[in-house]
mmCIF file of C-alpha atoms in Angstrom:
data_model
loop_
_atom_site.group_PDB
_atom_site.id
_atom_site.type_symbol
_atom_site.label_atom_id
_atom_site.label_comp_id
_atom_site.label_asym_id
_atom_site.label_seq_id
_atom_site.Cartn_x
_atom_site.Cartn_y
_atom_site.Cartn_z
ATOM 1 C CA UNK A 1477 9.901 51.701 -11.377
ATOM 2 C CA UNK A 1478 11.890 52.145 -7.695
ATOM 3 C CA UNK A 1479 12.259 49.233 -5.241
ATOM 4 C CA UNK A 1480 11.086 49.124 -2.040
ATOM 5 C CA UNK A 1481 13.060 51.333 0.405
ATOM 6 C CA UNK A 1482 14.127 50.693 3.756
ATOM 7 C CA UNK A 1483 16.146 53.300 6.383
ATOM 8 C CA UNK A 1484 18.478 52.832 8.290
ATOM 9 C CA UNK A 1485 20.571 50.420 6.568
ATOM 10 C CA UNK A 1486 22.101 49.932 10.103
ATOM 11 C CA UNK A 1487 21.928 50.629 13.948
ATOM 12 C CA UNK A 1488 23.701 49.408 16.228
ATOM 13 C CA UNK A 1489 21.779 50.269 20.243
ATOM 14 C CA UNK A 1490 22.526 48.832 23.773
ATOM 15 C CA UNK A 1491 20.347 45.805 25.005
ATOM 16 C CA UNK A 1492 16.884 47.754 26.703
ATOM 17 C CA UNK A 1493 17.097 50.625 24.627
ATOM 18 C CA UNK A 1494 14.198 50.554 21.712
ATOM 19 C CA UNK A 1495 14.745 50.933 18.024
ATOM 20 C CA UNK A 1496 12.661 51.587 14.878
ATOM 21 C CA UNK A 1497 12.789 51.064 11.192
ATOM 22 C CA UNK A 1498 11.148 51.783 8.319
ATOM 23 C CA UNK A 1499 9.885 50.463 4.724
ATOM 24 C CA UNK A 1500 8.100 52.115 2.028
ATOM 25 C CA UNK A 1501 6.606 49.718 -0.253
ATOM 26 C CA UNK A 1502 6.299 49.488 -3.988
ATOM 27 C CA UNK A 1503 3.871 51.955 -4.983
ATOM 28 C CA UNK A 1504 0.335 50.054 -5.458
ATOM 29 C CA UNK A 1505 1.731 46.768 -3.196
ATOM 30 C CA UNK A 1506 -0.982 45.863 -1.299
ATOM 31 C CA UNK A 1507 1.446 43.742 0.737
ATOM 32 C CA UNK A 1508 3.908 44.018 3.146
ATOM 33 C CA UNK A 1509 5.787 42.076 4.951
ATOM 34 C CA UNK A 1510 8.293 41.924 7.801
ATOM 35 C CA UNK A 1511 11.513 39.537 8.287
ATOM 36 C CA UNK A 1512 13.468 38.816 10.197
ATOM 37 C CA UNK A 1513 16.960 37.236 9.353
ATOM 38 C CA UNK A 1514 19.379 36.135 12.133
ATOM 39 C CA UNK A 1515 22.927 35.672 10.657
ATOM 40 C CA UNK A 1516 22.753 32.154 9.259
ATOM 41 C CA UNK A 1517 19.383 31.557 8.856
ATOM 42 C CA UNK A 1518 16.527 32.144 6.347
ATOM 43 C CA UNK A 1519 14.319 34.894 7.017
ATOM 44 C CA UNK A 1520 11.463 34.032 9.009
ATOM 45 C CA UNK A 1521 7.774 36.324 8.466
ATOM 46 C CA UNK A 1522 7.158 38.375 11.729
ATOM 47 C CA UNK A 1523 4.347 40.061 10.140
ATOM 48 C CA UNK A 1524 2.181 40.705 7.149
ATOM 49 C CA UNK A 1525 -0.244 43.568 6.443
ATOM 50 C CA UNK A 1526 -2.626 43.643 3.713
ATOM 51 C CA UNK A 1527 -3.439 46.926 2.486
ATOM 52 C CA UNK A 1528 -3.256 48.941 6.841
ATOM 53 C CA UNK A 1529 -4.628 45.443 7.811
ATOM 54 C CA UNK A 1530 -2.679 42.362 9.484
ATOM 55 C CA UNK A 1531 -3.268 39.601 8.125
ATOM 56 C CA UNK A 1532 -0.741 36.902 10.215
ATOM 57 C CA UNK A 1533 1.710 38.189 12.966
ATOM 58 C CA UNK A 1534 1.765 34.841 14.938
ATOM 59 C CA UNK A 1535 5.565 34.921 14.828
ATOM 60 C CA UNK A 1536 5.805 38.585 16.372
ATOM 61 C CA UNK A 1537 6.946 38.985 19.700
ATOM 62 C CA UNK A 1538 4.384 41.046 21.013
ATOM 63 C CA UNK A 1539 5.821 41.171 24.501
ATOM 64 C CA UNK A 1540 8.508 44.220 22.494
ATOM 65 C CA UNK A 1541 7.791 44.474 18.813
ATOM 66 C CA UNK A 1542 5.349 45.974 17.439
ATOM 67 C CA UNK A 1543 4.318 47.156 14.132
ATOM 68 C CA UNK A 1544 1.483 49.496 11.841
ATOM 69 C CA UNK A 1545 1.121 50.696 8.431
ATOM 70 C CA UNK A 1546 -0.771 53.452 8.408
ATOM 71 C CA UNK A 1547 -2.803 54.410 5.429
ATOM 72 C CA UNK A 1548 -1.829 50.964 3.503
ATOM 73 C CA UNK A 1549 1.513 52.393 2.515
ATOM 74 C CA UNK A 1550 4.316 53.012 4.640
ATOM 75 C CA UNK A 1551 5.263 50.752 7.351
ATOM 76 C CA UNK A 1552 7.376 50.924 10.627
ATOM 77 C CA UNK A 1553 9.094 47.964 13.170
ATOM 78 C CA UNK A 1554 9.666 49.198 16.134
ATOM 79 C CA UNK A 1555 11.656 46.686 19.285
ATOM 80 C CA UNK A 1556 10.688 47.884 22.636
ATOM 81 C CA UNK A 1557 13.119 46.999 24.723
ATOM 82 C CA UNK A 1558 15.730 45.034 22.609
ATOM 83 C CA UNK A 1559 17.774 42.098 23.636
ATOM 84 C CA UNK A 1560 20.761 40.312 22.752
ATOM 85 C CA UNK A 1561 18.884 38.283 20.489
ATOM 86 C CA UNK A 1562 17.314 40.187 18.860
ATOM 87 C CA UNK A 1563 20.370 41.293 16.162
ATOM 88 C CA UNK A 1564 19.715 40.426 13.090
ATOM 89 C CA UNK A 1565 18.713 41.802 9.846
ATOM 90 C CA UNK A 1566 15.131 43.345 9.227
ATOM 91 C CA UNK A 1567 13.534 43.140 5.356
ATOM 92 C CA UNK A 1568 10.768 44.520 4.510
ATOM 93 C CA UNK A 1569 8.879 43.097 1.410
ATOM 94 C CA UNK A 1570 6.304 44.075 -0.825
ATOM 95 C CA UNK A 1571 3.955 42.031 -3.324
ATOM 96 C CA UNK A 1572 0.746 42.623 -5.436
ATOM 97 C CA UNK A 1573 -1.379 39.312 -6.411
ATOM 98 C CA UNK A 1574 -1.123 39.314 -10.150
ATOM 99 C CA UNK A 1575 -3.011 35.686 -11.583
ATOM 100 C CA UNK A 1576 -2.754 34.123 -8.416
ATOM 101 C CA UNK A 1577 1.196 35.257 -8.565
ATOM 102 C CA UNK A 1578 2.463 36.723 -5.195
ATOM 103 C CA UNK A 1579 6.101 37.343 -6.028
ATOM 104 C CA UNK A 1580 7.818 39.118 -2.851
ATOM 105 C CA UNK A 1581 10.220 42.168 -3.865
ATOM 106 C CA UNK A 1582 12.517 42.506 -0.952
ATOM 107 C CA UNK A 1583 14.138 46.111 0.717
ATOM 108 C CA UNK A 1584 18.016 46.271 0.995
ATOM 109 C CA UNK A 1585 16.940 45.017 5.037
ATOM 110 C CA UNK A 1586 18.408 46.791 7.825
ATOM 111 C CA UNK A 1587 20.861 45.287 10.281
ATOM 112 C CA UNK A 1588 20.399 45.540 13.576
ATOM 113 C CA UNK A 1589 23.506 45.164 16.039
ATOM 114 C CA UNK A 1590 22.637 45.364 19.990
ATOM 115 C CA UNK A 1591 25.171 45.259 22.482
ATOM 116 C CA UNK B 810 3.837 22.999 9.632
ATOM 117 C CA UNK B 811 5.434 24.373 6.501
ATOM 118 C CA UNK B 812 9.672 23.696 6.296
ATOM 119 C CA UNK B 813 12.295 24.400 3.857
ATOM 120 C CA UNK B 814 15.141 21.736 4.221
ATOM 121 C CA UNK B 815 18.587 22.838 1.716
ATOM 122 C CA UNK B 816 21.950 21.539 1.756
ATOM 123 C CA UNK B 817 24.499 23.420 4.127
ATOM 124 C CA UNK B 818 27.260 25.233 2.710
ATOM 125 C CA UNK B 819 29.305 26.348 1.540
ATOM 126 C CA UNK B 820 29.714 25.074 -1.837
ATOM 127 C CA UNK B 821 33.173 25.613 -3.210
ATOM 128 C CA UNK B 822 33.562 25.042 -7.383
ATOM 129 C CA UNK B 823 35.614 26.128 -9.960
ATOM 130 C CA UNK B 824 34.659 28.668 -12.838
ATOM 131 C CA UNK B 825 32.278 26.573 -15.537
ATOM 132 C CA UNK B 826 31.801 23.607 -13.239
ATOM 133 C CA UNK B 827 27.687 22.177 -12.823
ATOM 134 C CA UNK B 828 26.208 23.752 -9.918
ATOM 135 C CA UNK B 829 23.730 21.597 -7.741
ATOM 136 C CA UNK B 830 21.841 22.667 -4.793
ATOM 137 C CA UNK B 831 19.623 20.052 -2.764
ATOM 138 C CA UNK B 832 15.916 21.522 -1.317
ATOM 139 C CA UNK B 833 13.210 19.664 -0.644
ATOM 140 C CA UNK B 834 10.468 20.712 1.633
ATOM 141 C CA UNK B 835 7.417 19.517 3.212
ATOM 142 C CA UNK B 836 4.105 21.517 3.478
ATOM 143 C CA UNK B 837 0.260 20.857 3.036
ATOM 144 C CA UNK B 838 -1.083 21.101 -0.076
ATOM 145 C CA UNK B 839 0.314 22.567 -3.213
ATOM 146 C CA UNK B 840 2.563 25.099 -2.615
ATOM 147 C CA UNK B 841 4.041 27.784 -5.181
ATOM 148 C CA UNK B 842 8.448 26.809 -4.764
ATOM 149 C CA UNK B 843 11.208 29.772 -5.157
ATOM 150 C CA UNK B 844 14.544 29.870 -5.309
ATOM 151 C CA UNK B 845 15.710 34.008 -4.281
ATOM 152 C CA UNK B 846 19.652 34.734 -4.388
ATOM 153 C CA UNK B 847 21.460 37.370 -2.079
ATOM 154 C CA UNK B 848 24.506 38.404 -3.646
ATOM 155 C CA UNK B 849 26.851 40.284 -1.274
ATOM 156 C CA UNK B 850 25.459 44.090 0.403
ATOM 157 C CA UNK B 851 22.506 43.382 -2.021
ATOM 158 C CA UNK B 852 18.888 42.025 -0.909
ATOM 159 C CA UNK B 853 16.887 39.160 -2.149
ATOM 160 C CA UNK B 854 15.792 39.107 -5.255
ATOM 161 C CA UNK B 855 13.727 36.127 -6.575
ATOM 162 C CA UNK B 856 15.794 33.651 -9.042
ATOM 163 C CA UNK B 857 13.232 31.991 -10.416
ATOM 164 C CA UNK B 858 10.059 30.040 -9.386
ATOM 165 C CA UNK B 859 7.493 26.594 -9.953
ATOM 166 C CA UNK B 860 3.678 27.335 -9.256
ATOM 167 C CA UNK B 861 2.825 23.551 -10.072
ATOM 168 C CA UNK B 862 3.908 20.394 -9.883
ATOM 169 C CA UNK B 863 6.321 19.077 -12.994
ATOM 170 C CA UNK B 864 7.057 22.725 -13.744
ATOM 171 C CA UNK B 865 10.514 23.788 -14.728
ATOM 172 C CA UNK B 866 11.658 27.208 -13.194
ATOM 173 C CA UNK B 867 14.345 29.171 -15.230
ATOM 174 C CA UNK B 868 16.742 32.166 -15.403
ATOM 175 C CA UNK B 869 20.256 33.502 -16.155
ATOM 176 C CA UNK B 870 20.869 29.800 -16.853
ATOM 177 C CA UNK B 871 19.859 28.003 -13.683
ATOM 178 C CA UNK B 872 16.839 26.123 -13.409
ATOM 179 C CA UNK B 873 14.684 24.042 -10.769
ATOM 180 C CA UNK B 874 12.327 21.555 -11.431
ATOM 181 C CA UNK B 875 9.027 20.884 -9.053
ATOM 182 C CA UNK B 876 8.913 16.862 -7.921
ATOM 183 C CA UNK B 877 5.949 16.739 -5.886
ATOM 184 C CA UNK B 878 6.753 12.789 -5.988
ATOM 185 C CA UNK B 879 10.256 13.237 -4.118
ATOM 186 C CA UNK B 880 9.022 16.801 -2.330
ATOM 187 C CA UNK B 881 12.508 18.573 -4.162
ATOM 188 C CA UNK B 882 13.033 21.642 -5.893
ATOM 189 C CA UNK B 883 16.959 21.613 -6.436
ATOM 190 C CA UNK B 884 18.789 24.048 -8.167
ATOM 191 C CA UNK B 885 21.350 23.504 -10.986
ATOM 192 C CA UNK B 886 23.165 25.584 -13.008
ATOM 193 C CA UNK B 887 25.332 23.715 -16.052
ATOM 194 C CA UNK B 888 28.834 26.142 -15.832
ATOM 195 C CA UNK B 889 28.882 28.559 -12.723
ATOM 196 C CA UNK B 890 30.704 31.601 -13.336
ATOM 197 C CA UNK B 891 32.549 33.932 -10.692
ATOM 198 C CA UNK B 892 29.761 36.202 -10.296
ATOM 199 C CA UNK B 893 26.980 33.605 -9.157
ATOM 200 C CA UNK B 894 29.014 33.562 -5.666
ATOM 201 C CA UNK B 895 26.279 34.297 -3.543
ATOM 202 C CA UNK B 896 23.946 32.576 -0.870
ATOM 203 C CA UNK B 897 20.871 30.746 -2.361
ATOM 204 C CA UNK B 898 17.394 30.463 -0.069
ATOM 205 C CA UNK B 899 15.074 27.344 -1.280
ATOM 206 C CA UNK B 900 11.375 28.666 0.100
ATOM 207 C CA UNK B 901 7.796 27.941 -1.011
ATOM 208 C CA UNK B 902 4.633 29.610 -0.438
ATOM 209 C CA UNK B 903 0.903 27.917 0.087
ATOM 210 C CA UNK B 904 -1.788 28.679 -2.077
ATOM 211 C CA UNK B 905 -3.826 31.809 0.225
ATOM 212 C CA UNK B 906 -1.596 32.602 2.869
ATOM 213 C CA UNK B 907 1.674 34.436 0.352
ATOM 214 C CA UNK B 908 4.263 34.037 3.213
ATOM 215 C CA UNK B 909 7.550 32.593 2.486
ATOM 216 C CA UNK B 910 8.848 29.747 4.211
ATOM 217 C CA UNK B 911 12.694 29.857 3.967
ATOM 218 C CA UNK B 912 15.511 27.249 4.519
ATOM 219 C CA UNK B 913 18.469 27.769 5.927
ATOM 220 C CA UNK B 914 20.508 29.532 2.746
ATOM 221 C CA UNK B 915 23.534 27.212 0.622
ATOM 222 C CA UNK B 916 26.390 30.181 0.391
ATOM 223 C CA UNK B 917 28.146 29.205 -2.800
ATOM 224 C CA UNK B 918 31.636 30.688 -3.943
ATOM 225 C CA UNK B 919 32.901 29.957 -7.278
ATOM 226 C CA UNK B 920 37.398 30.718 -7.757
ATOM 227 C CA UNK B 921 38.414 31.759 -10.865
#
């Protein structure tokens, strides 16, 4: 089965510009997550979707970050305007509840550099 | 809030040495515990998991036991290989919440 797909793999932008990342989860996975991984740190959840509804966005900087999951499949994460501290790897993950196990499958990530 | 603390790296070992990476957690309720591995240039992969106290997760020669009394989930391997060089993340997920809370990661470097 195909894994979680993300694009682009790399992106370099200047501060105050905008950027968007795309994620296609594993087919049939209802739950989709976006994590931010800053260099030297563990991933931190930004937003979690269940189908096309938001379950948790408590750590999403809503003044500059937005995300949507139209039709409960693909998702887009946007940053506008970007700051230097947004330089990180943005990971998308998906999961399908199976007997109470919510194993998450991660995509390869998008490495963002803000200059 | 929930948190995970793991030993800082890098951990540098020779091939066939014994590996331990310490992980402790703070959480309400009864979380599930995970070890994820990130090989160079690749995404995070689930290495092993344990969903309740005293459970032992194992995979590819790695093991970790869920110790509720010490709130720990230490990763061990009896004989590491060069191919085990990667960053290892300990994580927890609380029932009903699903989201993963990660530690900061431990880089393992294995030399021939």
